[in-house]
Amino acid sequence: MDCHPFAQDSILEVTVARNAQNQVNAASGARREMNLPGQVVLVLQGGGALGAYQVGVYQALHEAGIEPDWIIGTSIGAINGTIIAGNKPEDRLARLTQFGNLVQNHRVADIGAMWAGFGNVFSNLEVFTRGVDGFFVPNAEAVWGVHVPLGVERAAFYSTAPLQDTLAELIDFDYVNAKHARLTLGAVNVRTGEMHYSDSRDRNLCATHVMASGALPPAFPALRVDGEPYWDGGVYSNTPIEVVLDEKPRRDSLILAANMWHPRGPEPETIWQVLDRHKDIQYASRALDQAPWQRQCDAMDGVIVHEVSQ
């Protein structure tokens, strides 16, 4: 574990690479005796079936007696984040596991392209042609071709209508909107290309906000929020730490970002490796780039970055 001090102000980011659960557990256990330096912010990326790793990150924190004060999510991170914010602490792991089993049992990992890049979308023909119960189903209108005008809310290969019932089963939105933990969900405006954050501090949230944050084109269609069409926030910012850095008034924060994509990696040698490396670069956290810029703009009380690597 490397510690990189920056200036005098203080944000703590824990970046968790894939297959690093033992290191996460050790890091979390070490925090049991810590006086946490401010609000605990959990930032959850997009990454499709890789969202299962986020469950392990939350479990490690939960077992260390750490519950987030603020959860920020995009794409699959928006779903997991809302499950956390929408349940009592003692029920969160069970609900996260229930959704994780839905994803894993149907091998949604095989259609990672539906969430990020191309991936091995054709390796599971049943999922590709039939969808996943409780998640998404093929859009019959898409068979007419990619040039047929369907409207932004139907122009996609799949419909995520089944996901709404699944979210209703797993999430108590009354609990979310009671603000036991703050929840912020990122989505990008289809028309303007600008990032938009729906925040439980400012408004009541519902399943539509969650689904808009996970509407990755062209697999899933845009959803409308306040009349505007939105796509998956990962299209614009897959690790939206800037939400915390731009917060006013500022608060000391411990930021824990479950980073499922590798910003650094070896040179790819096959086309398959090229596809994987492309996704890693495109969707990896930009936190280390943001920290020096933010420090120059207006520091908060020191930045310490703990990187837990593979």
mmCIF file of C-alpha atoms in Angstrom:
data_model
loop_
_atom_site.group_PDB
_atom_site.id
_atom_site.type_symbol
_atom_site.label_atom_id
_atom_site.label_comp_id
_atom_site.label_asym_id
_atom_site.label_seq_id
_atom_site.Cartn_x
_atom_site.Cartn_y
_atom_site.Cartn_z
ATOM 1 C CA MET A 1 0.000 0.000 0.000
ATOM 2 C CA ASP A 2 1.515 3.295 -1.110
ATOM 3 C CA CYS A 3 0.691 6.571 0.599
ATOM 4 C CA HIS A 4 1.055 9.740 -1.453
ATOM 5 C CA PRO A 5 0.684 12.987 0.553
ATOM 6 C CA PHE A 6 -0.530 16.099 -1.196
ATOM 7 C CA ALA A 7 -0.435 19.581 0.328
ATOM 8 C CA GLN A 8 -2.147 20.200 3.645
ATOM 9 C CA ASP A 9 -5.723 19.344 2.875
ATOM 10 C CA SER A 10 -7.266 15.950 3.262
ATOM 11 C CA ILE A 11 -9.223 13.546 1.123
ATOM 12 C CA LEU A 12 -8.521 9.846 1.404
ATOM 13 C CA GLU A 13 -9.181 7.736 -1.657
ATOM 14 C CA VAL A 14 -8.946 3.975 -1.532
ATOM 15 C CA THR A 15 -8.630 2.575 -5.031
ATOM 16 C CA VAL A 16 -9.449 -1.122 -5.236
ATOM 17 C CA ALA A 17 -8.209 -3.084 -8.208
ATOM 18 C CA ARG A 18 -9.797 -6.329 -9.306
ATOM 19 C CA ASN A 19 -8.893 -9.425 -7.251
ATOM 20 C CA ALA A 20 -7.595 -7.300 -4.353
ATOM 21 C CA GLN A 21 -10.234 -8.218 -1.765
ATOM 22 C CA ASN A 22 -7.768 -9.482 0.833
ATOM 23 C CA GLN A 23 -5.907 -6.187 0.678
ATOM 24 C CA VAL A 24 -9.176 -4.285 1.038
ATOM 25 C CA ASN A 25 -10.045 -6.297 4.126
ATOM 26 C CA ALA A 26 -6.638 -5.562 5.645
ATOM 27 C CA ALA A 27 -6.907 -1.863 4.860
ATOM 28 C CA SER A 28 -10.402 -1.662 6.304
ATOM 29 C CA GLY A 29 -9.387 -3.536 9.434
ATOM 30 C CA ALA A 30 -6.591 -1.052 9.983
ATOM 31 C CA ARG A 31 -9.181 1.712 10.053
ATOM 32 C CA ARG A 32 -11.131 0.265 12.949
ATOM 33 C CA GLU A 33 -9.141 2.342 15.404
ATOM 34 C CA MET A 34 -8.904 5.442 13.208
ATOM 35 C CA ASN A 35 -10.589 8.727 13.822
ATOM 36 C CA LEU A 36 -12.009 9.247 10.364
ATOM 37 C CA PRO A 37 -11.134 12.693 8.959
ATOM 38 C CA GLY A 38 -14.626 13.836 8.032
ATOM 39 C CA GLN A 39 -17.603 12.431 6.157
ATOM 40 C CA VAL A 40 -17.187 9.004 4.562
ATOM 41 C CA VAL A 41 -17.898 9.153 0.823
ATOM 42 C CA LEU A 42 -18.227 5.949 -1.206
ATOM 43 C CA VAL A 43 -17.787 6.416 -4.980
ATOM 44 C CA LEU A 44 -18.932 3.490 -7.148
ATOM 45 C CA GLN A 45 -17.971 3.214 -10.813
ATOM 46 C CA GLY A 46 -19.659 1.684 -13.801
ATOM 47 C CA GLY A 47 -18.405 -1.701 -14.917
ATOM 48 C CA GLY A 48 -21.246 -4.149 -15.508
ATOM 49 C CA ALA A 49 -20.757 -7.489 -13.776
ATOM 50 C CA LEU A 50 -17.573 -6.109 -12.225
ATOM 51 C CA GLY A 51 -20.006 -4.420 -9.853
ATOM 52 C CA ALA A 52 -19.762 -7.629 -7.816
ATOM 53 C CA TYR A 53 -16.426 -6.332 -6.556
ATOM 54 C CA GLN A 54 -18.238 -3.321 -5.118
ATOM 55 C CA VAL A 55 -20.224 -5.690 -2.912
ATOM 56 C CA GLY A 56 -16.940 -6.987 -1.500
ATOM 57 C CA VAL A 57 -15.713 -3.456 -0.887
ATOM 58 C CA TYR A 58 -18.884 -2.538 0.981
ATOM 59 C CA GLN A 59 -18.735 -5.791 2.975
ATOM 60 C CA ALA A 60 -15.186 -4.978 4.092
ATOM 61 C CA LEU A 61 -16.257 -1.517 5.226
ATOM 62 C CA HIS A 62 -19.385 -2.822 6.937
ATOM 63 C CA GLU A 63 -17.396 -5.425 8.851
ATOM 64 C CA ALA A 64 -14.947 -2.701 9.867
ATOM 65 C CA GLY A 65 -17.831 -0.704 11.330
ATOM 66 C CA ILE A 66 -17.711 1.945 8.598
ATOM 67 C CA GLU A 67 -20.941 3.037 6.912
ATOM 68 C CA PRO A 68 -20.915 5.720 4.189
ATOM 69 C CA ASP A 69 -22.405 9.130 4.867
ATOM 70 C CA TRP A 70 -22.591 9.871 1.141
ATOM 71 C CA ILE A 71 -22.776 7.449 -1.788
ATOM 72 C CA ILE A 72 -22.043 8.572 -5.350
ATOM 73 C CA GLY A 73 -22.686 6.145 -8.177
ATOM 74 C CA THR A 74 -22.895 5.801 -11.909
ATOM 75 C CA SER A 75 -24.045 2.878 -14.088
ATOM 76 C CA ILE A 76 -23.860 -0.398 -12.102
ATOM 77 C CA GLY A 77 -22.447 1.716 -9.263
ATOM 78 C CA ALA A 78 -25.702 3.679 -9.234
ATOM 79 C CA ILE A 79 -27.658 0.463 -8.694
ATOM 80 C CA ASN A 80 -25.374 -0.826 -5.954
ATOM 81 C CA GLY A 81 -25.173 2.616 -4.376
ATOM 82 C CA THR A 82 -28.942 2.977 -4.285
ATOM 83 C CA ILE A 83 -29.313 -0.482 -2.762
ATOM 84 C CA ILE A 84 -26.951 0.644 0.010
ATOM 85 C CA ALA A 85 -28.729 3.966 0.539
ATOM 86 C CA GLY A 86 -32.151 2.339 0.272
ATOM 87 C CA ASN A 87 -31.784 -0.225 3.041
ATOM 88 C CA LYS A 88 -30.959 -0.310 6.736
ATOM 89 C CA PRO A 89 -27.297 -1.188 7.398
ATOM 90 C CA GLU A 90 -28.189 -4.662 8.643
ATOM 91 C CA ASP A 91 -30.071 -5.432 5.383
ATOM 92 C CA ARG A 92 -27.671 -3.963 2.841
ATOM 93 C CA LEU A 93 -25.392 -6.936 2.226
ATOM 94 C CA ALA A 94 -28.301 -9.305 1.672
ATOM 95 C CA ARG A 95 -29.877 -6.972 -0.879
ATOM 96 C CA LEU A 96 -26.565 -6.369 -2.659
ATOM 97 C CA THR A 97 -25.974 -10.115 -2.802
ATOM 98 C CA GLN A 98 -29.470 -10.690 -4.162
ATOM 99 C CA PHE A 99 -28.842 -8.321 -7.052
ATOM 100 C CA GLY A 100 -25.328 -9.662 -7.556
ATOM 101 C CA ASN A 101 -26.696 -13.180 -7.877
ATOM 102 C CA LEU A 102 -29.122 -11.981 -10.539
ATOM 103 C CA VAL A 103 -26.208 -10.631 -12.553
ATOM 104 C CA GLN A 104 -23.823 -13.543 -11.970
ATOM 105 C CA ASN A 105 -26.320 -16.387 -12.348
ATOM 106 C CA HIS A 106 -27.211 -15.178 -15.831
ATOM 107 C CA ARG A 107 -23.577 -14.547 -16.725
ATOM 108 C CA VAL A 108 -24.163 -10.894 -17.449
ATOM 109 C CA ALA A 109 -20.367 -10.664 -17.333
ATOM 110 C CA ASP A 110 -20.457 -12.174 -20.815
ATOM 111 C CA ILE A 111 -22.201 -9.100 -22.145
ATOM 112 C CA GLY A 112 -19.937 -6.548 -20.577
ATOM 113 C CA ALA A 113 -20.325 -4.655 -23.830
ATOM 114 C CA MET A 114 -23.784 -3.677 -22.687
ATOM 115 C CA TRP A 115 -22.125 -1.549 -20.003
ATOM 116 C CA ALA A 116 -18.632 -0.717 -21.166
ATOM 117 C CA GLY A 117 -16.953 -1.125 -24.517
ATOM 118 C CA PHE A 118 -17.326 -4.231 -26.667
ATOM 119 C CA GLY A 119 -16.129 -7.149 -24.554
ATOM 120 C CA ASN A 120 -17.269 -10.713 -25.253
ATOM 121 C CA VAL A 121 -20.885 -9.958 -26.049
ATOM 122 C CA PHE A 122 -21.382 -12.958 -28.310
ATOM 123 C CA SER A 123 -20.061 -15.609 -25.916
ATOM 124 C CA ASN A 124 -23.470 -16.278 -24.341
ATOM 125 C CA LEU A 125 -26.044 -16.503 -27.098
ATOM 126 C CA GLU A 126 -28.963 -17.057 -24.711
ATOM 127 C CA VAL A 127 -28.347 -13.824 -22.822
ATOM 128 C CA PHE A 128 -27.639 -11.972 -26.045
ATOM 129 C CA THR A 129 -30.903 -13.076 -27.656
ATOM 130 C CA ARG A 130 -33.234 -13.316 -24.657
ATOM 131 C CA GLY A 131 -31.862 -10.847 -22.120
ATOM 132 C CA VAL A 132 -31.923 -11.399 -18.362
ATOM 133 C CA ASP A 133 -35.081 -11.849 -16.308
ATOM 134 C CA GLY A 134 -35.558 -8.907 -13.986
ATOM 135 C CA PHE A 135 -32.965 -6.832 -15.822
ATOM 136 C CA PHE A 136 -33.409 -6.326 -19.561
ATOM 137 C CA VAL A 137 -35.157 -7.882 -22.580
ATOM 138 C CA PRO A 138 -34.584 -7.501 -26.319
ATOM 139 C CA ASN A 139 -36.240 -4.529 -27.958
ATOM 140 C CA ALA A 140 -38.436 -5.960 -30.740
ATOM 141 C CA GLU A 141 -38.353 -2.659 -32.612
ATOM 142 C CA ALA A 142 -34.575 -2.897 -33.033
ATOM 143 C CA VAL A 143 -34.944 -5.749 -35.561
ATOM 144 C CA TRP A 144 -36.005 -3.230 -38.188
ATOM 145 C CA GLY A 145 -32.457 -1.920 -38.388
ATOM 146 C CA VAL A 146 -30.177 0.680 -36.858
ATOM 147 C CA HIS A 147 -31.351 3.474 -39.171
ATOM 148 C CA VAL A 148 -35.066 3.264 -38.317
ATOM 149 C CA PRO A 149 -36.146 6.313 -36.244
ATOM 150 C CA LEU A 150 -37.512 5.011 -32.958
ATOM 151 C CA GLY A 151 -37.046 8.005 -30.682
ATOM 152 C CA VAL A 152 -34.336 8.369 -28.059
ATOM 153 C CA GLU A 153 -36.310 6.403 -25.463
ATOM 154 C CA ARG A 154 -36.607 3.323 -27.720
ATOM 155 C CA ALA A 155 -33.485 3.535 -29.889
ATOM 156 C CA ALA A 156 -31.585 0.661 -28.270
ATOM 157 C CA PHE A 157 -31.105 -3.079 -28.627
ATOM 158 C CA TYR A 158 -32.743 -3.810 -25.255
ATOM 159 C CA SER A 159 -35.409 -2.512 -22.929
ATOM 160 C CA THR A 160 -34.651 -2.153 -19.219
ATOM 161 C CA ALA A 161 -38.320 -2.102 -18.201
ATOM 162 C CA PRO A 162 -37.913 -5.294 -16.076
ATOM 163 C CA LEU A 163 -35.254 -3.563 -13.992
ATOM 164 C CA GLN A 164 -37.828 -1.190 -12.543
ATOM 165 C CA ASP A 165 -39.631 -4.042 -10.756
ATOM 166 C CA THR A 166 -36.325 -5.462 -9.539
ATOM 167 C CA LEU A 167 -35.309 -2.125 -8.061
ATOM 168 C CA ALA A 168 -38.700 -1.789 -6.367
ATOM 169 C CA GLU A 169 -38.115 -5.172 -4.715
ATOM 170 C CA LEU A 170 -34.587 -4.397 -3.539
ATOM 171 C CA ILE A 171 -34.795 -0.711 -2.634
ATOM 172 C CA ASP A 172 -36.967 1.263 -0.229
ATOM 173 C CA PHE A 173 -37.071 4.671 -1.880
ATOM 174 C CA ASP A 174 -38.847 6.139 1.137
ATOM 175 C CA TYR A 175 -35.729 5.172 3.101
ATOM 176 C CA VAL A 176 -33.519 6.774 0.432
ATOM 177 C CA ASN A 177 -35.492 9.992 0.549
ATOM 178 C CA ALA A 178 -35.468 10.046 4.356
ATOM 179 C CA LYS A 179 -31.763 10.921 3.867
ATOM 180 C CA HIS A 180 -30.239 8.327 6.192
ATOM 181 C CA ALA A 181 -27.299 8.529 3.790
ATOM 182 C CA ARG A 182 -26.895 11.046 1.010
ATOM 183 C CA LEU A 183 -27.162 9.552 -2.494
ATOM 184 C CA THR A 184 -25.943 11.155 -5.731
ATOM 185 C CA LEU A 185 -26.446 9.520 -9.141
ATOM 186 C CA GLY A 186 -24.661 10.635 -12.305
ATOM 187 C CA ALA A 187 -26.105 10.641 -15.829
ATOM 188 C CA VAL A 188 -25.212 12.525 -19.001
ATOM 189 C CA ASN A 189 -27.708 14.679 -20.889
ATOM 190 C CA VAL A 190 -28.145 13.253 -24.387
ATOM 191 C CA ARG A 191 -28.826 16.643 -25.959
ATOM 192 C CA THR A 192 -26.221 18.828 -24.243
ATOM 193 C CA GLY A 193 -23.521 16.265 -23.433
ATOM 194 C CA GLU A 194 -23.342 17.694 -19.906
ATOM 195 C CA MET A 195 -23.085 15.624 -16.741
ATOM 196 C CA HIS A 196 -26.069 15.861 -14.415
ATOM 197 C CA TYR A 197 -26.280 14.667 -10.820
ATOM 198 C CA SER A 198 -29.537 13.753 -9.111
ATOM 199 C CA ASP A 199 -28.974 14.259 -5.399
ATOM 200 C CA SER A 200 -31.184 13.072 -2.524
ATOM 201 C CA ARG A 201 -30.106 16.195 -0.630
ATOM 202 C CA ASP A 202 -31.989 18.345 -3.113
ATOM 203 C CA ARG A 203 -34.853 16.169 -4.347
ATOM 204 C CA ASN A 204 -36.644 12.860 -3.928
ATOM 205 C CA LEU A 205 -35.140 10.067 -6.007
ATOM 206 C CA CYS A 206 -36.881 7.148 -7.686
ATOM 207 C CA ALA A 207 -36.081 4.165 -9.910
ATOM 208 C CA THR A 208 -36.004 6.367 -13.020
ATOM 209 C CA HIS A 209 -32.952 8.247 -11.713
ATOM 210 C CA VAL A 210 -31.157 4.951 -11.105
ATOM 211 C CA MET A 211 -32.035 3.526 -14.501
ATOM 212 C CA ALA A 212 -31.023 6.715 -16.306
ATOM 213 C CA SER A 213 -27.600 6.478 -14.691
ATOM 214 C CA GLY A 214 -27.232 2.945 -16.097
ATOM 215 C CA ALA A 215 -28.669 3.533 -19.566
ATOM 216 C CA LEU A 216 -25.543 2.742 -21.587
ATOM 217 C CA PRO A 217 -26.104 3.164 -25.337
ATOM 218 C CA PRO A 218 -26.644 1.512 -27.718
ATOM 219 C CA ALA A 219 -27.615 -1.445 -25.527
ATOM 220 C CA PHE A 220 -30.023 0.447 -23.289
ATOM 221 C CA PRO A 221 -32.266 3.390 -24.155
ATOM 222 C CA ALA A 222 -32.222 6.842 -22.623
ATOM 223 C CA LEU A 223 -34.620 7.681 -19.817
ATOM 224 C CA ARG A 224 -36.163 11.058 -19.196
ATOM 225 C CA VAL A 225 -35.716 12.993 -15.975
ATOM 226 C CA ASP A 226 -37.598 16.284 -15.770
ATOM 227 C CA GLY A 227 -38.297 16.027 -19.488
ATOM 228 C CA GLU A 228 -34.648 15.641 -20.520
ATOM 229 C CA PRO A 229 -33.159 12.398 -21.956
ATOM 230 C CA TYR A 230 -30.214 10.882 -20.077
ATOM 231 C CA TRP A 231 -27.697 8.126 -20.709
ATOM 232 C CA ASP A 232 -25.296 6.252 -18.469
ATOM 233 C CA GLY A 233 -23.096 8.675 -16.516
ATOM 234 C CA GLY A 234 -20.054 6.528 -17.311
ATOM 235 C CA VAL A 235 -20.177 7.860 -20.870
ATOM 236 C CA TYR A 236 -18.918 11.157 -19.432
ATOM 237 C CA SER A 237 -17.429 10.458 -15.998
ATOM 238 C CA ASN A 238 -17.118 6.896 -14.766
ATOM 239 C CA THR A 239 -15.627 7.853 -11.372
ATOM 240 C CA PRO A 240 -17.358 11.103 -10.445
ATOM 241 C CA ILE A 241 -15.122 12.194 -7.568
ATOM 242 C CA GLU A 242 -15.408 15.771 -8.811
ATOM 243 C CA VAL A 243 -18.839 15.920 -7.167
ATOM 244 C CA VAL A 244 -17.139 15.912 -3.769
ATOM 245 C CA LEU A 245 -14.341 18.237 -4.825
ATOM 246 C CA ASP A 246 -16.827 20.772 -6.176
ATOM 247 C CA GLU A 247 -19.050 20.625 -3.087
ATOM 248 C CA LYS A 248 -19.820 23.950 -1.423
ATOM 249 C CA PRO A 249 -19.489 24.539 1.420
ATOM 250 C CA ARG A 250 -16.473 22.258 1.604
ATOM 251 C CA ARG A 251 -16.241 19.446 4.134
ATOM 252 C CA ASP A 252 -13.313 17.256 5.095
ATOM 253 C CA SER A 253 -13.958 13.925 3.400
ATOM 254 C CA LEU A 254 -12.702 10.375 3.345
ATOM 255 C CA ILE A 255 -13.325 9.293 -0.260
ATOM 256 C CA LEU A 256 -13.338 5.572 -0.981
ATOM 257 C CA ALA A 257 -13.437 4.873 -4.713
ATOM 258 C CA ALA A 258 -13.900 1.248 -5.735
ATOM 259 C CA ASN A 259 -11.798 1.373 -8.897
ATOM 260 C CA MET A 260 -12.571 -1.651 -11.075
ATOM 261 C CA TRP A 261 -10.560 -0.542 -14.113
ATOM 262 C CA HIS A 262 -6.764 -0.431 -14.385
ATOM 263 C CA PRO A 263 -5.354 2.956 -15.473
ATOM 264 C CA ARG A 264 -1.964 1.314 -16.004
ATOM 265 C CA GLY A 265 -1.259 -1.992 -17.701
ATOM 266 C CA PRO A 266 0.988 -3.955 -20.040
ATOM 267 C CA GLU A 267 1.051 -3.517 -23.797
ATOM 268 C CA PRO A 268 -1.722 -5.593 -25.384
ATOM 269 C CA GLU A 269 -0.613 -8.207 -27.910
ATOM 270 C CA THR A 270 -3.913 -9.565 -29.220
ATOM 271 C CA ILE A 271 -7.075 -7.910 -30.510
ATOM 272 C CA TRP A 272 -8.901 -9.255 -27.455
ATOM 273 C CA GLN A 273 -6.306 -7.672 -25.155
ATOM 274 C CA VAL A 274 -6.628 -4.423 -27.101
ATOM 275 C CA LEU A 275 -10.363 -4.365 -26.405
ATOM 276 C CA ASP A 276 -9.761 -4.968 -22.691
ATOM 277 C CA ARG A 277 -7.022 -2.351 -22.476
ATOM 278 C CA HIS A 278 -9.194 0.162 -24.292
ATOM 279 C CA LYS A 279 -11.934 -0.316 -21.705
ATOM 280 C CA ASP A 280 -9.477 -0.019 -18.810
ATOM 281 C CA ILE A 281 -8.151 3.324 -20.056
ATOM 282 C CA GLN A 282 -11.571 4.677 -20.981
ATOM 283 C CA TYR A 283 -13.287 3.837 -17.717
ATOM 284 C CA ALA A 284 -10.490 4.003 -15.132
ATOM 285 C CA SER A 285 -10.523 6.555 -12.321
ATOM 286 C CA ARG A 286 -9.075 10.004 -13.059
ATOM 287 C CA ALA A 287 -8.677 10.756 -9.354
ATOM 288 C CA LEU A 288 -4.890 10.991 -9.419
ATOM 289 C CA ASP A 289 -5.144 13.516 -12.268
ATOM 290 C CA GLN A 290 -7.848 15.500 -10.510
ATOM 291 C CA ALA A 291 -6.068 15.827 -7.164
ATOM 292 C CA PRO A 292 -3.246 18.201 -8.230
ATOM 293 C CA TRP A 293 -5.681 20.331 -10.236
ATOM 294 C CA GLN A 294 -8.068 20.547 -7.334
ATOM 295 C CA ARG A 295 -5.251 21.368 -4.943
ATOM 296 C CA GLN A 296 -4.291 24.334 -7.074
ATOM 297 C CA CYS A 297 -7.891 25.549 -7.255
ATOM 298 C CA ASP A 298 -8.890 25.307 -3.638
ATOM 299 C CA ALA A 299 -7.494 22.654 -1.284
ATOM 300 C CA MET A 300 -9.571 21.056 1.462
ATOM 301 C CA ASP A 301 -7.277 19.960 4.286
ATOM 302 C CA GLY A 302 -4.722 17.660 2.675
ATOM 303 C CA VAL A 303 -4.990 14.833 0.236
ATOM 304 C CA ILE A 304 -3.746 11.350 0.988
ATOM 305 C CA VAL A 305 -4.185 8.683 -1.634
ATOM 306 C CA HIS A 306 -3.944 5.053 -0.569
ATOM 307 C CA GLU A 307 -3.700 2.813 -3.592
ATOM 308 C CA VAL A 308 -4.443 -0.864 -3.122
ATOM 309 C CA SER A 309 -3.251 -2.540 -6.273
ATOM 310 C CA GLN A 310 -3.493 -5.991 -7.707
#
